[in-house]
CSV table of C-alpha atoms in Angstrom, one decimal:
chain,number,residue,atom,x,y,z
P,1,UNK,CA,0.0,0.0,0.0
P,2,UNK,CA,2.9,2.4,0.8
P,3,UNK,CA,4.4,2.1,-2.8
P,4,UNK,CA,1.7,4.4,-4.4
P,5,UNK,CA,0.1,7.7,-3.9
P,6,UNK,CA,-3.1,6.6,-5.7
P,7,UNK,CA,-6.0,6.6,-3.2
P,8,UNK,CA,-8.0,4.3,-5.4
P,9,UNK,CA,-5.3,1.7,-5.5
P,10,UNK,CA,-4.8,1.9,-1.8
P,11,UNK,CA,-8.5,1.5,-1.2
P,12,UNK,CA,-8.7,-1.5,-3.5
P,13,UNK,CA,-5.8,-3.2,-1.8
P,14,UNK,CA,-7.2,-2.5,1.6
P,15,UNK,CA,-10.6,-3.8,0.5
P,16,UNK,CA,-9.0,-7.0,-0.8
P,17,UNK,CA,-7.2,-7.4,2.6
P,18,UNK,CA,-10.4,-7.0,4.5
P,19,UNK,CA,-12.3,-9.4,2.3
P,20,UNK,CA,-9.4,-12.0,2.7
P,21,UNK,CA,-9.6,-11.4,6.5
P,22,UNK,CA,-13.3,-12.2,6.6
P,23,UNK,CA,-13.0,-15.1,4.1
P,24,UNK,CA,-10.4,-16.8,6.3
P,25,UNK,CA,-12.7,-16.7,9.4
P,26,UNK,CA,-15.7,-17.8,7.4
P,27,UNK,CA,-13.8,-20.6,5.7
P,28,UNK,CA,-15.1,-23.4,8.0
P,29,UNK,CA,-18.6,-22.6,6.8
P,30,UNK,CA,-17.6,-23.3,3.2
P,31,UNK,CA,-18.7,-19.9,1.9
P,32,UNK,CA,-16.9,-16.6,1.3
P,33,UNK,CA,-18.0,-13.3,2.8
P,34,UNK,CA,-19.4,-12.3,-0.6
P,35,UNK,CA,-21.4,-15.6,-0.8
P,36,UNK,CA,-22.6,-15.2,2.8
P,37,UNK,CA,-23.8,-11.7,2.0
P,38,UNK,CA,-25.9,-13.1,-0.9
P,39,UNK,CA,-27.3,-15.9,1.2
P,40,UNK,CA,-28.3,-13.4,3.9
P,41,UNK,CA,-29.8,-11.1,1.3
P,42,UNK,CA,-31.9,-14.0,-0.2
P,43,UNK,CA,-32.9,-15.0,3.4
P,44,UNK,CA,-34.1,-11.4,4.0
P,45,UNK,CA,-35.8,-11.2,0.6
P,46,UNK,CA,-37.1,-14.7,0.2
P,47,UNK,CA,-38.9,-15.3,-3.1
P,48,UNK,CA,-37.1,-12.4,-4.8
P,49,UNK,CA,-36.0,-12.4,-8.4
P,50,UNK,CA,-32.6,-11.5,-9.7
P,51,UNK,CA,-33.6,-7.9,-10.4
P,52,UNK,CA,-34.9,-7.4,-6.9
P,53,UNK,CA,-31.8,-9.0,-5.4
P,54,UNK,CA,-29.6,-6.8,-7.6
P,55,UNK,CA,-31.3,-3.7,-6.2
P,56,UNK,CA,-31.1,-5.0,-2.6
P,57,UNK,CA,-27.4,-5.8,-2.9
P,58,UNK,CA,-26.3,-3.0,-5.2
P,59,UNK,CA,-24.7,-5.5,-7.6
P,60,UNK,CA,-25.3,-5.4,-11.4
P,61,UNK,CA,-27.4,-8.2,-12.7
P,62,UNK,CA,-24.6,-10.0,-14.7
P,63,UNK,CA,-22.2,-10.0,-11.7
P,64,UNK,CA,-25.0,-11.2,-9.5
P,65,UNK,CA,-26.0,-14.0,-11.9
P,66,UNK,CA,-22.4,-15.2,-12.0
P,67,UNK,CA,-22.2,-15.1,-8.2
P,68,UNK,CA,-25.4,-17.0,-7.7
P,69,UNK,CA,-24.4,-19.9,-10.0
P,70,UNK,CA,-22.0,-21.7,-7.5
P,71,UNK,CA,-24.6,-21.2,-4.7
P,72,UNK,CA,-27.2,-22.9,-6.8
P,73,UNK,CA,-24.8,-25.6,-7.9
P,74,UNK,CA,-23.9,-26.4,-4.2
P,75,UNK,CA,-27.6,-26.6,-3.4
P,76,UNK,CA,-27.7,-23.6,-1.1
P,77,UNK,CA,-30.1,-21.7,-3.2
P,78,UNK,CA,-33.0,-22.8,-5.4
P,79,UNK,CA,-34.6,-21.0,-8.3
P,80,UNK,CA,-38.3,-21.8,-8.3
P,81,UNK,CA,-38.9,-20.2,-11.6
P,82,UNK,CA,-42.2,-21.3,-13.0
P,83,UNK,CA,-42.0,-23.1,-16.4
P,84,UNK,CA,-41.9,-20.5,-19.1
P,85,UNK,CA,-41.6,-17.6,-16.7
P,86,UNK,CA,-38.8,-15.0,-17.1
P,87,UNK,CA,-38.3,-14.1,-13.5
P,88,UNK,CA,-36.5,-16.2,-11.0
P,89,UNK,CA,-37.9,-17.0,-7.5
P,90,UNK,CA,-34.8,-17.3,-5.3
P,91,UNK,CA,-35.0,-19.1,-2.0
P,92,UNK,CA,-32.5,-20.7,0.4
P,93,UNK,CA,-32.7,-24.5,0.6
P,94,UNK,CA,-32.6,-26.2,4.1
P,95,UNK,CA,-28.8,-26.7,3.5
P,96,UNK,CA,-28.5,-23.0,2.5
P,97,UNK,CA,-30.3,-21.9,5.7
P,98,UNK,CA,-27.9,-24.1,7.7
P,99,UNK,CA,-24.8,-22.7,6.0
P,100,UNK,CA,-26.1,-19.2,6.4
P,101,UNK,CA,-26.6,-19.7,10.1
P,102,UNK,CA,-23.1,-21.2,10.5
P,103,UNK,CA,-21.5,-18.4,8.5
P,104,UNK,CA,-23.5,-15.8,10.5
P,105,UNK,CA,-21.8,-16.9,13.7
P,106,UNK,CA,-18.4,-16.8,12.1
P,107,UNK,CA,-19.1,-13.4,10.6
P,108,UNK,CA,-19.9,-12.1,14.1
P,109,UNK,CA,-16.4,-13.4,15.1
P,110,UNK,CA,-14.8,-11.7,12.1
P,111,UNK,CA,-16.7,-8.5,12.8
P,112,UNK,CA,-15.5,-8.3,16.4
P,113,UNK,CA,-11.9,-9.2,15.5
P,114,UNK,CA,-12.0,-6.5,12.8
P,115,UNK,CA,-13.4,-3.9,15.2
P,116,UNK,CA,-10.9,-4.8,17.9
P,117,UNK,CA,-8.1,-3.5,15.6
P,118,UNK,CA,-9.4,0.0,16.1
P,119,UNK,CA,-10.1,2.3,19.1
P,120,UNK,CA,-13.7,3.4,19.5
P,121,UNK,CA,-12.8,6.8,18.1
P,122,UNK,CA,-11.0,5.3,15.1
P,123,UNK,CA,-13.9,3.0,14.4
P,124,UNK,CA,-16.3,5.9,14.4
P,125,UNK,CA,-14.0,7.9,12.1
P,126,UNK,CA,-13.7,4.8,9.8
P,127,UNK,CA,-17.5,4.5,9.6
P,128,UNK,CA,-17.8,8.2,8.9
P,129,UNK,CA,-15.2,8.0,6.1
P,130,UNK,CA,-17.1,5.0,4.6
P,131,UNK,CA,-20.3,7.0,4.5
P,132,UNK,CA,-18.5,9.8,2.7
P,133,UNK,CA,-17.0,7.4,0.2
P,134,UNK,CA,-20.4,5.9,-0.6
P,135,UNK,CA,-21.6,9.4,-1.6
P,136,UNK,CA,-18.8,9.8,-4.3
């Protein structure tokens, strides 16, 4: 990170490090933090279609469709699209619910470990900076 003055590159490297940090802790569940976020979103929006999930997760539809494929293939998500219908009906399977619950517990551990790297003031500043960055 120190070998560049580019804020964008520093942010990207930092984001990749944070994702790797969470992925390592979630590894026993068999899903990544990105996959966990999709499982959780589907759990919260049961019966949604890809467009609705795209809006809820702020992911473009093609990226989302690619990300859903392995979760469908592993049997964590089912697409109950009616024959001839265009829209998907995404739901977690029983196995998906189980994995999501396991990953949620591990995510809590990751979240607490991540937060423990900051003082309370630093964490508040970090959250404020993230809010500003979302508005760019």
